[in-house]
Amino acid sequence: MTSTAATTTARFPQFSLFAGMLAFAGLPLYIHAPKFFADEYGVSLSLLGVALLAVRGLDFIQDPALGWVADRLNGWQAPAAVLAAVTMAVGMVALFAVPAFISPIWWFVICLAVLFTAYSFLTILFYAQGIATASRYGPRGHKTLAAWREGGALLGVCLAAALPSVLQGFGLSAPMAFFAYIFAAIALLAAAAMYFDWTGVASEAAPVWQALRDRGIRRLMILGVLNSAPVAVSSTLFLFFVADRLGYDSDAVGGPLFVVFFLCAAASVPAWSALADRIGMKKTLLSGMGLSIAAFAWALGLGEGDVIAFGIICALSGAALGADMTFLPALFARRVEEIRMPAGLGFGLWNFCAKLSLAVAAATVLPALDISGFETGVQNTPEALWSLTLLYAGLPCLLKIIAFSFLARTNLGGHS
């Protein structure tokens, strides 16, 4: 007879692959897409920031609605997931491989709207399914699934970060077009691998207004926004910092450094999990936040040529991210299950919190950088470069301190 542990191990690799595909299409879009449209079409950073906020404004309305839909698919989860994955593949190819045949900023908005709608639906469906799957394996199920899922997500981000540099190294004339085609292939493969794992969530669900009255859900959502904001800000400005503050080619150096960041995040997950078994999730999360604050503070003093120091900072901040990505979704999933909140709607709200940080980051830091006098592809003034440093490292450091203080004062009950 197959043991529970063996069954768990047999099921979770599909979750890793699917999480990697979603991560490939998620955060890197905030890194590659704005720079691609600024370099390829000359679109201003302020306009791109406003466009990203507008697209995320759509999410503010649709994410809870998409969660409501996910809770009512009644056995149609697998076909719906395949349709959404195909839509994401088409959106990515249109964004990076199809020349804009209308105004570039409108093409940017339309492609991202298609991509993010499909991405939001798949993310909600996927995390809701995680509750149903993890609940079959006892109290440790959520943490075990989270380690597989977030580890796969981090590897997916590493692949997305490294691909442009690798493809450019082959001398391709349009590396981002090949990037899009590779993503499309991965999306179809991940959808096929997960096809028979969509079982839905069978539970008696509490009404959403009753669930939102739960103090634990509210505080975890606030913590999700506060804690994801620093990485949203730094990711948005990462390639600009490498090229203009450190003075290195963003494709040749930025890609490998970004891979270091996410590889260290993935590699740190087992260590954080072991630490959480000893001291609890809350103290482990606080430890990760403290490490992140130290890394951002160090980055404030960097200047031209400090690539080795920045590489160490990327490794440290990546390791800190491993704790955030593993335990916060696991805590939220467990709380959703405890109060019998509709899983799809619950992760529609969680997805909304995460993307709120990304949207606000893009809509504020890019225009702020523009206002400071910073320009891409030119020799910037010391004042403009210092503004870049403050936005890239100083602002995330402050935000992380706020998140640390909030978590320290939050009672996570028996899960801390």
PDB file of C-alpha atoms in Angstrom, residues 84-243:
ATOM      1  CA  ALA A  84      -6.449  30.263 -19.019  1.00  0.00           C
ATOM      2  CA  ALA A  85      -2.968  28.828 -19.661  1.00  0.00           C
ATOM      3  CA  VAL A  86      -3.472  29.113 -23.436  1.00  0.00           C
ATOM      4  CA  THR A  87      -4.658  32.713 -22.968  1.00  0.00           C
ATOM      5  CA  MET A  88      -1.520  33.518 -20.977  1.00  0.00           C
ATOM      6  CA  ALA A  89       0.661  32.008 -23.700  1.00  0.00           C
ATOM      7  CA  VAL A  90      -1.045  34.132 -26.358  1.00  0.00           C
ATOM      8  CA  GLY A  91      -0.762  37.273 -24.223  1.00  0.00           C
ATOM      9  CA  MET A  92       2.960  36.782 -23.611  1.00  0.00           C
ATOM     10  CA  VAL A  93       3.696  36.217 -27.300  1.00  0.00           C
ATOM     11  CA  ALA A  94       1.675  39.307 -28.217  1.00  0.00           C
ATOM     12  CA  LEU A  95       3.523  41.431 -25.630  1.00  0.00           C
ATOM     13  CA  PHE A  96       7.088  40.538 -26.597  1.00  0.00           C
ATOM     14  CA  ALA A  97       7.013  38.910 -30.036  1.00  0.00           C
ATOM     15  CA  VAL A  98       4.346  40.790 -32.011  1.00  0.00           C
ATOM     16  CA  PRO A  99       5.282  44.347 -33.085  1.00  0.00           C
ATOM     17  CA  ALA A 100       2.821  46.940 -31.800  1.00  0.00           C
ATOM     18  CA  PHE A 101       0.558  47.817 -34.707  1.00  0.00           C
ATOM     19  CA  ILE A 102      -1.259  50.454 -32.635  1.00  0.00           C
ATOM     20  CA  SER A 103       0.134  52.998 -30.167  1.00  0.00           C
ATOM     21  CA  PRO A 104       2.793  51.149 -28.121  1.00  0.00           C
ATOM     22  CA  ILE A 105       1.315  52.221 -24.782  1.00  0.00           C
ATOM     23  CA  TRP A 106      -2.117  50.897 -25.771  1.00  0.00           C
ATOM     24  CA  TRP A 107      -0.557  47.663 -27.003  1.00  0.00           C
ATOM     25  CA  PHE A 108       1.220  47.437 -23.633  1.00  0.00           C
ATOM     26  CA  VAL A 109      -2.069  47.918 -21.769  1.00  0.00           C
ATOM     27  CA  ILE A 110      -4.079  45.452 -23.882  1.00  0.00           C
ATOM     28  CA  CYS A 111      -1.470  42.683 -23.726  1.00  0.00           C
ATOM     29  CA  LEU A 112      -0.982  43.074 -19.987  1.00  0.00           C
ATOM     30  CA  ALA A 113      -4.741  43.122 -19.375  1.00  0.00           C
ATOM     31  CA  VAL A 114      -5.100  39.791 -21.200  1.00  0.00           C
ATOM     32  CA  LEU A 115      -2.068  38.313 -19.470  1.00  0.00           C
ATOM     33  CA  PHE A 116      -2.958  39.432 -15.979  1.00  0.00           C
ATOM     34  CA  THR A 117      -6.601  38.402 -16.191  1.00  0.00           C
ATOM     35  CA  ALA A 118      -5.623  34.849 -17.124  1.00  0.00           C
ATOM     36  CA  TYR A 119      -2.774  34.915 -14.600  1.00  0.00           C
ATOM     37  CA  SER A 120      -5.083  36.089 -11.808  1.00  0.00           C
ATOM     38  CA  PHE A 121      -7.656  33.405 -12.517  1.00  0.00           C
ATOM     39  CA  LEU A 122      -5.034  30.628 -12.640  1.00  0.00           C
ATOM     40  CA  THR A 123      -3.323  31.839  -9.465  1.00  0.00           C
ATOM     41  CA  ILE A 124      -6.613  31.913  -7.549  1.00  0.00           C
ATOM     42  CA  LEU A 125      -7.647  28.494  -8.867  1.00  0.00           C
ATOM     43  CA  PHE A 126      -4.217  27.036  -8.120  1.00  0.00           C
ATOM     44  CA  TYR A 127      -3.944  28.275  -4.529  1.00  0.00           C
ATOM     45  CA  ALA A 128      -7.543  27.268  -3.808  1.00  0.00           C
ATOM     46  CA  GLN A 129      -6.744  23.776  -5.055  1.00  0.00           C
ATOM     47  CA  GLY A 130      -3.749  23.782  -2.743  1.00  0.00           C
ATOM     48  CA  ILE A 131      -6.095  23.980   0.259  1.00  0.00           C
ATOM     49  CA  ALA A 132      -8.002  20.884  -0.884  1.00  0.00           C
ATOM     50  CA  THR A 133      -4.797  18.958  -1.585  1.00  0.00           C
ATOM     51  CA  ALA A 134      -2.886  19.955   1.560  1.00  0.00           C
ATOM     52  CA  SER A 135      -5.830  19.234   3.881  1.00  0.00           C
ATOM     53  CA  ARG A 136      -5.568  15.540   3.011  1.00  0.00           C
ATOM     54  CA  TYR A 137      -2.150  15.256   4.647  1.00  0.00           C
ATOM     55  CA  GLY A 138      -2.787  16.469   8.163  1.00  0.00           C
ATOM     56  CA  PRO A 139      -1.435  19.482  10.078  1.00  0.00           C
ATOM     57  CA  ARG A 140       1.853  19.580   8.140  1.00  0.00           C
ATOM     58  CA  GLY A 141       0.137  19.448   4.760  1.00  0.00           C
ATOM     59  CA  HIS A 142      -0.021  23.213   4.210  1.00  0.00           C
ATOM     60  CA  LYS A 143       3.633  23.778   5.062  1.00  0.00           C
ATOM     61  CA  THR A 144       4.777  20.801   2.950  1.00  0.00           C
ATOM     62  CA  LEU A 145       2.771  21.893  -0.071  1.00  0.00           C
ATOM     63  CA  ALA A 146       3.928  25.484   0.391  1.00  0.00           C
ATOM     64  CA  ALA A 147       7.572  24.375   0.316  1.00  0.00           C
ATOM     65  CA  TRP A 148       7.050  22.462  -2.964  1.00  0.00           C
ATOM     66  CA  ARG A 149       4.913  25.189  -4.489  1.00  0.00           C
ATOM     67  CA  GLU A 150       7.015  28.206  -3.532  1.00  0.00           C
ATOM     68  CA  GLY A 151      10.246  26.363  -4.326  1.00  0.00           C
ATOM     69  CA  GLY A 152       8.921  25.741  -7.834  1.00  0.00           C
ATOM     70  CA  ALA A 153       7.808  29.355  -8.090  1.00  0.00           C
ATOM     71  CA  LEU A 154      11.266  30.615  -7.191  1.00  0.00           C
ATOM     72  CA  LEU A 155      12.897  28.378  -9.779  1.00  0.00           C
ATOM     73  CA  GLY A 156      10.406  29.662 -12.354  1.00  0.00           C
ATOM     74  CA  VAL A 157      11.400  33.234 -11.580  1.00  0.00           C
ATOM     75  CA  CYS A 158      15.066  32.260 -11.883  1.00  0.00           C
ATOM     76  CA  LEU A 159      14.414  30.872 -15.352  1.00  0.00           C
ATOM     77  CA  ALA A 160      12.521  33.987 -16.390  1.00  0.00           C
ATOM     78  CA  ALA A 161      15.284  36.236 -15.046  1.00  0.00           C
ATOM     79  CA  ALA A 162      18.104  34.321 -16.706  1.00  0.00           C
ATOM     80  CA  LEU A 163      16.561  33.665 -20.110  1.00  0.00           C
ATOM     81  CA  PRO A 164      16.962  37.143 -21.662  1.00  0.00           C
ATOM     82  CA  SER A 165      20.712  37.149 -20.916  1.00  0.00           C
ATOM     83  CA  VAL A 166      21.144  33.575 -22.149  1.00  0.00           C
ATOM     84  CA  LEU A 167      19.208  34.255 -25.325  1.00  0.00           C
ATOM     85  CA  GLN A 168      21.136  37.466 -25.938  1.00  0.00           C
ATOM     86  CA  GLY A 169      24.338  35.460 -25.532  1.00  0.00           C
ATOM     87  CA  PHE A 170      23.308  33.379 -28.529  1.00  0.00           C
ATOM     88  CA  GLY A 171      23.258  36.552 -30.622  1.00  0.00           C
ATOM     89  CA  LEU A 172      19.510  36.456 -31.274  1.00  0.00           C
ATOM     90  CA  SER A 173      18.111  39.594 -32.829  1.00  0.00           C
ATOM     91  CA  ALA A 174      14.894  39.450 -30.790  1.00  0.00           C
ATOM     92  CA  PRO A 175      15.665  37.628 -27.506  1.00  0.00           C
ATOM     93  CA  MET A 176      12.416  38.680 -25.824  1.00  0.00           C
ATOM     94  CA  ALA A 177      10.401  37.095 -28.633  1.00  0.00           C
ATOM     95  CA  PHE A 178      12.107  33.752 -27.946  1.00  0.00           C
ATOM     96  CA  PHE A 179      11.489  34.385 -24.238  1.00  0.00           C
ATOM     97  CA  ALA A 180       7.763  34.592 -24.993  1.00  0.00           C
ATOM     98  CA  TYR A 181       7.728  31.416 -27.097  1.00  0.00           C
ATOM     99  CA  ILE A 182       9.560  29.458 -24.400  1.00  0.00           C
ATOM    100  CA  PHE A 183       7.024  30.623 -21.835  1.00  0.00           C
ATOM    101  CA  ALA A 184       4.167  29.511 -24.104  1.00  0.00           C
ATOM    102  CA  ALA A 185       5.648  26.000 -24.287  1.00  0.00           C
ATOM    103  CA  ILE A 186       6.088  25.842 -20.497  1.00  0.00           C
ATOM    104  CA  ALA A 187       2.519  27.055 -19.930  1.00  0.00           C
ATOM    105  CA  LEU A 188       1.079  24.266 -22.093  1.00  0.00           C
ATOM    106  CA  LEU A 189       3.316  21.646 -20.431  1.00  0.00           C
ATOM    107  CA  ALA A 190       2.321  22.770 -16.917  1.00  0.00           C
ATOM    108  CA  ALA A 191      -1.378  22.783 -17.820  1.00  0.00           C
ATOM    109  CA  ALA A 192      -1.107  19.222 -19.135  1.00  0.00           C
ATOM    110  CA  ALA A 193       0.810  18.005 -16.051  1.00  0.00           C
ATOM    111  CA  MET A 194      -1.809  19.421 -13.654  1.00  0.00           C
ATOM    112  CA  TYR A 195      -4.879  18.390 -15.677  1.00  0.00           C
ATOM    113  CA  PHE A 196      -5.939  15.493 -13.446  1.00  0.00           C
ATOM    114  CA  ASP A 197      -5.109  17.244 -10.159  1.00  0.00           C
ATOM    115  CA  TRP A 198      -7.955  19.739 -10.293  1.00  0.00           C
ATOM    116  CA  THR A 199     -10.490  18.408  -7.776  1.00  0.00           C
ATOM    117  CA  GLY A 200     -11.971  21.603  -6.420  1.00  0.00           C
ATOM    118  CA  VAL A 201     -12.632  22.465  -2.792  1.00  0.00           C
ATOM    119  CA  ALA A 202     -15.458  20.640  -1.101  1.00  0.00           C
ATOM    120  CA  SER A 203     -16.536  22.453   2.069  1.00  0.00           C
ATOM    121  CA  GLU A 204     -19.396  24.312   3.659  1.00  0.00           C
ATOM    122  CA  ALA A 205     -18.321  27.864   2.999  1.00  0.00           C
ATOM    123  CA  ALA A 206     -18.949  30.789   5.279  1.00  0.00           C
ATOM    124  CA  PRO A 207     -20.303  33.950   3.581  1.00  0.00           C
ATOM    125  CA  VAL A 208     -17.523  36.277   2.499  1.00  0.00           C
ATOM    126  CA  TRP A 209     -18.720  39.163   4.661  1.00  0.00           C
ATOM    127  CA  GLN A 210     -18.607  36.875   7.681  1.00  0.00           C
ATOM    128  CA  ALA A 211     -15.136  35.644   6.756  1.00  0.00           C
ATOM    129  CA  LEU A 212     -13.819  39.203   6.329  1.00  0.00           C
ATOM    130  CA  ARG A 213     -14.909  39.992   9.868  1.00  0.00           C
ATOM    131  CA  ASP A 214     -12.266  37.536  11.013  1.00  0.00           C
ATOM    132  CA  ARG A 215      -9.408  39.475  12.602  1.00  0.00           C
ATOM    133  CA  GLY A 216      -6.832  36.896  11.564  1.00  0.00           C
ATOM    134  CA  ILE A 217      -7.761  37.146   7.873  1.00  0.00           C
ATOM    135  CA  ARG A 218      -7.699  40.941   7.948  1.00  0.00           C
ATOM    136  CA  ARG A 219      -4.310  41.152   9.654  1.00  0.00           C
ATOM    137  CA  LEU A 220      -2.761  38.546   7.347  1.00  0.00           C
ATOM    138  CA  MET A 221      -4.026  40.509   4.322  1.00  0.00           C
ATOM    139  CA  ILE A 222      -2.518  43.743   5.677  1.00  0.00           C
ATOM    140  CA  LEU A 223       0.732  41.926   6.384  1.00  0.00           C
ATOM    141  CA  GLY A 224       0.686  40.528   2.838  1.00  0.00           C
ATOM    142  CA  VAL A 225       0.492  44.044   1.389  1.00  0.00           C
ATOM    143  CA  LEU A 226       3.157  45.480   3.693  1.00  0.00           C
ATOM    144  CA  ASN A 227       5.576  42.615   3.260  1.00  0.00           C
ATOM    145  CA  SER A 228       5.334  42.307  -0.532  1.00  0.00           C
ATOM    146  CA  ALA A 229       5.773  46.055  -1.128  1.00  0.00           C
ATOM    147  CA  PRO A 230       9.588  46.112  -0.659  1.00  0.00           C
ATOM    148  CA  VAL A 231      10.256  43.360  -3.205  1.00  0.00           C
ATOM    149  CA  ALA A 232       7.759  45.006  -5.564  1.00  0.00           C
ATOM    150  CA  VAL A 233       9.676  48.297  -5.406  1.00  0.00           C
ATOM    151  CA  SER A 234      13.139  46.777  -5.711  1.00  0.00           C
ATOM    152  CA  SER A 235      12.106  44.419  -8.529  1.00  0.00           C
ATOM    153  CA  THR A 236      10.624  47.293 -10.527  1.00  0.00           C
ATOM    154  CA  LEU A 237      13.913  49.216 -10.300  1.00  0.00           C
ATOM    155  CA  PHE A 238      16.365  46.282 -10.325  1.00  0.00           C
ATOM    156  CA  LEU A 239      17.606  46.552 -13.920  1.00  0.00           C
ATOM    157  CA  PHE A 240      17.844  50.353 -13.718  1.00  0.00           C
ATOM    158  CA  PHE A 241      19.944  50.065 -10.546  1.00  0.00           C
ATOM    159  CA  VAL A 242      22.333  47.575 -12.137  1.00  0.00           C
ATOM    160  CA  ALA A 243      22.768  49.622 -15.330  1.00  0.00           C
TER     161      ALA A 243
END
